[in-house]
Amino acid sequence: MNVSKRVSLVPSSPIRKLVPLADEAKKQGKKVYHLNIGQPDILTPSVFFDAISHHREPVLKYTHSQGDPNLVRAIQRYFLQDGIHFDFEDIIVTTGGSEALIFALTTVADPYDEILIPEPFYANTGSFMNQTSIVPIPVPTKAETAFHLPTKEEFESKITPKTKAILLTNPNNPSGAVLTKQELDMVTALCLKHQLFLIVDEVYRKFAFDGKKSISIGHIEEAKEIAIIIDSVSKRYSSCGARIGSVQSRNKLVMSSILKLAQARLSVSTVDQIGAAKLYEIGDAYIEDVRQEYLRRRDIIVKHLLQIPGVRYEIPEGSFYMILGLPVLDAEDFTKWLLTDFDVHNETVMLAPAKDFYRTPGAGLNQVRLAYMLNCNELEKAMEILKQGLQVYQSLKK
Amino acid sequence: MNVSKRVSLVPSSPIRKLVPLADEAKKQGKKVYHLNIGQPDILTPSVFFDAISHHREPVLKYTHSQGDPNLVRAIQRYFLQDGIHFDFEDIIVTTGGSEALIFALTTVADPYDEILIPEPFYANTGSFMNQTSIVPIPVPTKAETAFHLPTKEEFESKITPKTKAILLTNPNNPSGAVLTKQELDMVTALCLKHQLFLIVDEVYRKFAFDGKKSISIGHIEEAKEIAIIIDSVSKRYSSCGARIGSVQSRNKLVMSSILKLAQARLSVSTVDQIGAAKLYEIGDAYIEDVRQEYLRRRDIIVKHLLQIPGVRYEIPEGSFYMILGLPVLDAEDFTKWLLTDFDVHNETVMLAPAKDFYRTPGAGLNQVRLAYMLNCNELEKAMEILKQGLQVYQSLKK
């Protein structure tokens, strides 16, 4: 008995497929510094646990399919603080950013329709397209232009009658690029011209560096009818285990359509919503502290990269990821070798081979994605090990 | 700008679309007895709240995509207590039974493939098929045979090269039918003969009455390679707001495929999983008390129905729903009328028109679904109001 073609197309999680090698290294007593995973180590604000610890109700009921009204209003205020007005019904709470993405994809495209997506891109977004039978059409971005958007012409060369939307992640996972107003204006004009929806995953919006402002597509008035924004508490409040995200649009047909999908699955976790509503009340000082911490870590990475010959990168502008070009032919082979054959005083590092963030065959083979989820001390050590590992590996391959 | 065809096909929630009329009635000071909704009123076991109130962790992390191992093992024990053995990797925790259904559908069928489903059926299952672009093929069941399965021949007449699975809900929502071993054997043989998967939604499995045993498809050895079981804590432990369900199968390809879908969406709510693991430890005495309570309510309904001329029904064998044929032409019109134009001492009842549980045009027009989620006292009053309402409505329509 065969399973469906669409589920066969869904790739195994790139983040998790090398885990057995890391587990084996740990079993042998090695310490493994994880530069591969996007699970923040920042403390979760205690208000989350406080709120749920006090929650009792006689019957733990379904909440509204749209979301607990308290949480919807908290999300509404979050956007309004940045000058973005959403009506109450322009917001639907979802089970993580994941469900928000699946809802948006299902709503804008039918099976075998196409969605343009700058490459490299978040691997799970590709999986969500596969499972909803949408064809992801990668539009390559380049290391030389710091993974900023391709030109209008490059996008247009990929548009066909089957194209239904463009999907952006801003700030970007895996590249760290933060889009400029000009770029957002260009894509908006393009979408309006070709009658495409514009889905923007903004879960890293608060994490932009060097005075760069991360502009929401909600700020672009012209995109009002076409923009669908994906958000989540996971990264901003270091609350990945609270599966709370949201989808926002001022297009009323889009929202009434997504509400039908939300009604079919009844509701989102009651207690997670109660905790998340409190997270939204924390205020910007907390988020600014977290941003500063990620900035310190980025700077440590960049400092070390300056001392590693042959690596290719641009200083990441936001999120907490970057793409690093390595002076090797096969970054996955190097990643495996670090786990199986290398250590410095019984310590090694784990990377995420970047080819899994590409769908264009052969792209990104020499690249890895770095996530800076380690504290500054550990990050210093991890980068030193990476540098030494690269030296040894290169000498072996000569 | 148009949304996708598939999202356009998803119906508005039948349970919720008459809510504005009920809200208006309440605004006018009427008390509305809800016989329309499947939200249990049984107290949620306090162990759920106890467990989550004690849960603190420095960082609220993603759990394993398969589910918290403690919860997976608890689910494994739940099935084993009834003589059903699942390997650890045969179980994946999901965000409610809803996600379990979506995962199963996506895994067995591609867009425009067909799945046979006895009708009437849970309306949201139809929505999940629409959103995954699967074509639901209703196989009618009849009130005269207490909504038990159609014959083998009736199923076979609907099988085409596009048929990929049969989907059953046992015990049934909305009809209350509990399938016999003979029926499960028949469907299993049929699926094996035609190489179809057999998805069985068993979220009401513990609620069977009159000495009828609700048999899991997990008990049918021959179905081992084709059966996919949907489960959920929502109804069994009156914990709808804890979005915890699970999908089970002994088919390793099915489970490795579903695991890829689970990995893409990262994980299920951490705190809900911690609470749910405790629910599974409560034991059968709690569940038996709940079953007895639903049985008492069913008997109150049946007692009242005996006194209402012209209604058509079979005594429901399980779950906490039943289909009731009314001596009216249009049950939705009657439902609206009860809310807008009728009361007994300023009280009325709300029903769920059953036509939304059918996809065959014109089917179920004179039927409603009753859910017995009211305590015995309120149920007595609600049934008396229904009886009087029917009398008045019939005299008006003469």
mmCIF file of N, CA and C in Angstrom, chain A residues 14-15 17-18 36 123 323-324 326 330-336 350-358 363-370:
data_model
loop_
_atom_site.group_PDB
_atom_site.id
_atom_site.type_symbol
_atom_site.label_atom_id
_atom_site.label_comp_id
_atom_site.label_asym_id
_atom_site.label_seq_id
_atom_site.Cartn_x
_atom_site.Cartn_y
_atom_site.Cartn_z
ATOM 1 N N PRO A 14 15.346 18.556 8.114
ATOM 2 C CA PRO A 14 16.797 18.710 7.969
ATOM 3 C C PRO A 14 17.476 18.934 9.314
ATOM 4 N N ILE A 15 16.762 19.600 10.209
ATOM 5 C CA ILE A 15 17.335 19.903 11.522
ATOM 6 C C ILE A 15 17.547 18.616 12.320
ATOM 7 N N LYS A 17 17.685 15.279 11.054
ATOM 8 C CA LYS A 17 18.136 14.026 10.467
ATOM 9 C C LYS A 17 19.560 13.641 10.862
ATOM 10 N N LEU A 18 20.367 14.631 11.303
ATOM 11 C CA LEU A 18 21.716 14.286 11.747
ATOM 12 C C LEU A 18 21.790 14.051 13.264
ATOM 13 N N ASN A 36 23.123 24.425 15.343
ATOM 14 C CA ASN A 36 22.198 24.010 14.277
ATOM 15 C C ASN A 36 20.736 24.308 14.572
ATOM 16 N N ALA A 123 12.934 25.598 5.816
ATOM 17 C CA ALA A 123 12.644 24.294 5.214
ATOM 18 C C ALA A 123 11.193 23.864 5.454
ATOM 19 N N ILE A 323 23.624 32.474 7.030
ATOM 20 C CA ILE A 323 24.158 31.481 6.095
ATOM 21 C C ILE A 323 25.657 31.727 5.976
ATOM 22 N N LEU A 324 26.406 30.650 6.113
ATOM 23 C CA LEU A 324 27.859 30.746 6.068
ATOM 24 C C LEU A 324 28.373 29.847 4.941
ATOM 25 N N LEU A 326 31.264 27.834 3.326
ATOM 26 C CA LEU A 326 32.494 27.238 3.859
ATOM 27 C C LEU A 326 33.439 26.857 2.719
ATOM 28 N N ASP A 330 31.429 19.939 0.336
ATOM 29 C CA ASP A 330 30.180 19.335 0.790
ATOM 30 C C ASP A 330 30.010 19.607 2.281
ATOM 31 N N ALA A 331 29.178 20.596 2.579
ATOM 32 C CA ALA A 331 29.036 21.026 3.973
ATOM 33 C C ALA A 331 28.384 19.940 4.832
ATOM 34 N N GLU A 332 27.578 19.075 4.200
ATOM 35 C CA GLU A 332 26.962 18.000 4.994
ATOM 36 C C GLU A 332 28.017 16.980 5.408
ATOM 37 N N ASP A 333 28.941 16.694 4.497
ATOM 38 C CA ASP A 333 30.022 15.775 4.844
ATOM 39 C C ASP A 333 30.858 16.355 5.983
ATOM 40 N N PHE A 334 31.135 17.651 5.902
ATOM 41 C CA PHE A 334 31.898 18.312 6.965
ATOM 42 C C PHE A 334 31.132 18.255 8.301
ATOM 43 N N THR A 335 29.826 18.481 8.243
ATOM 44 C CA THR A 335 28.993 18.440 9.454
ATOM 45 C C THR A 335 29.049 17.059 10.107
ATOM 46 N N LYS A 336 28.930 16.037 9.270
ATOM 47 C CA LYS A 336 28.982 14.667 9.802
ATOM 48 C C LYS A 336 30.352 14.376 10.413
ATOM 49 N N MET A 350 27.829 21.169 16.219
ATOM 50 C CA MET A 350 26.884 20.652 15.236
ATOM 51 C C MET A 350 26.342 21.820 14.409
ATOM 52 N N LEU A 351 26.381 21.656 13.088
ATOM 53 C CA LEU A 351 25.915 22.680 12.147
ATOM 54 C C LEU A 351 24.666 22.172 11.427
ATOM 55 N N ALA A 352 23.978 23.054 10.730
ATOM 56 C CA ALA A 352 22.853 22.650 9.875
ATOM 57 C C ALA A 352 23.269 22.851 8.424
ATOM 58 N N PRO A 353 23.482 21.771 7.668
ATOM 59 C CA PRO A 353 23.830 21.931 6.248
ATOM 60 C C PRO A 353 22.743 22.735 5.549
ATOM 61 N N ALA A 354 23.169 23.749 4.779
ATOM 62 C CA ALA A 354 22.178 24.687 4.242
ATOM 63 C C ALA A 354 21.466 24.168 3.011
ATOM 64 N N LYS A 355 21.939 23.077 2.426
ATOM 65 C CA LYS A 355 21.306 22.630 1.170
ATOM 66 C C LYS A 355 19.833 22.302 1.393
ATOM 67 N N ASP A 356 19.477 21.966 2.639
ATOM 68 C CA ASP A 356 18.075 21.647 2.928
ATOM 69 C C ASP A 356 17.188 22.894 2.968
ATOM 70 N N PHE A 357 17.804 24.068 2.902
ATOM 71 C CA PHE A 357 17.033 25.309 2.826
ATOM 72 C C PHE A 357 16.870 25.772 1.376
ATOM 73 N N TYR A 358 17.336 24.932 0.453
ATOM 74 C CA TYR A 358 17.196 25.205 -0.984
ATOM 75 C C TYR A 358 16.361 24.101 -1.620
ATOM 76 N N ALA A 363 22.106 23.634 -5.117
ATOM 77 C CA ALA A 363 22.337 24.938 -4.482
ATOM 78 C C ALA A 363 22.700 24.773 -3.011
ATOM 79 N N GLY A 364 23.583 25.631 -2.540
ATOM 80 C CA GLY A 364 23.898 25.700 -1.116
ATOM 81 C C GLY A 364 24.725 24.547 -0.578
ATOM 82 N N LEU A 365 25.357 23.776 -1.482
ATOM 83 C CA LEU A 365 26.082 22.573 -1.036
ATOM 84 C C LEU A 365 27.216 22.879 -0.064
ATOM 85 N N ASN A 366 27.871 24.043 -0.254
ATOM 86 C CA ASN A 366 29.021 24.371 0.607
ATOM 87 C C ASN A 366 28.629 25.281 1.773
ATOM 88 N N GLN A 367 27.323 25.444 1.977
ATOM 89 C CA GLN A 367 26.871 26.374 3.013
ATOM 90 C C GLN A 367 26.292 25.648 4.233
ATOM 91 N N VAL A 368 26.369 26.334 5.363
ATOM 92 C CA VAL A 368 25.656 25.874 6.564
ATOM 93 C C VAL A 368 24.832 27.045 7.103
ATOM 94 N N ARG A 369 23.800 26.693 7.869
ATOM 95 C CA ARG A 369 23.088 27.730 8.606
ATOM 96 C C ARG A 369 23.600 27.708 10.038
ATOM 97 N N LEU A 370 24.005 28.883 10.542
ATOM 98 C CA LEU A 370 24.353 29.008 11.962
ATOM 99 C C LEU A 370 23.188 29.653 12.708
#
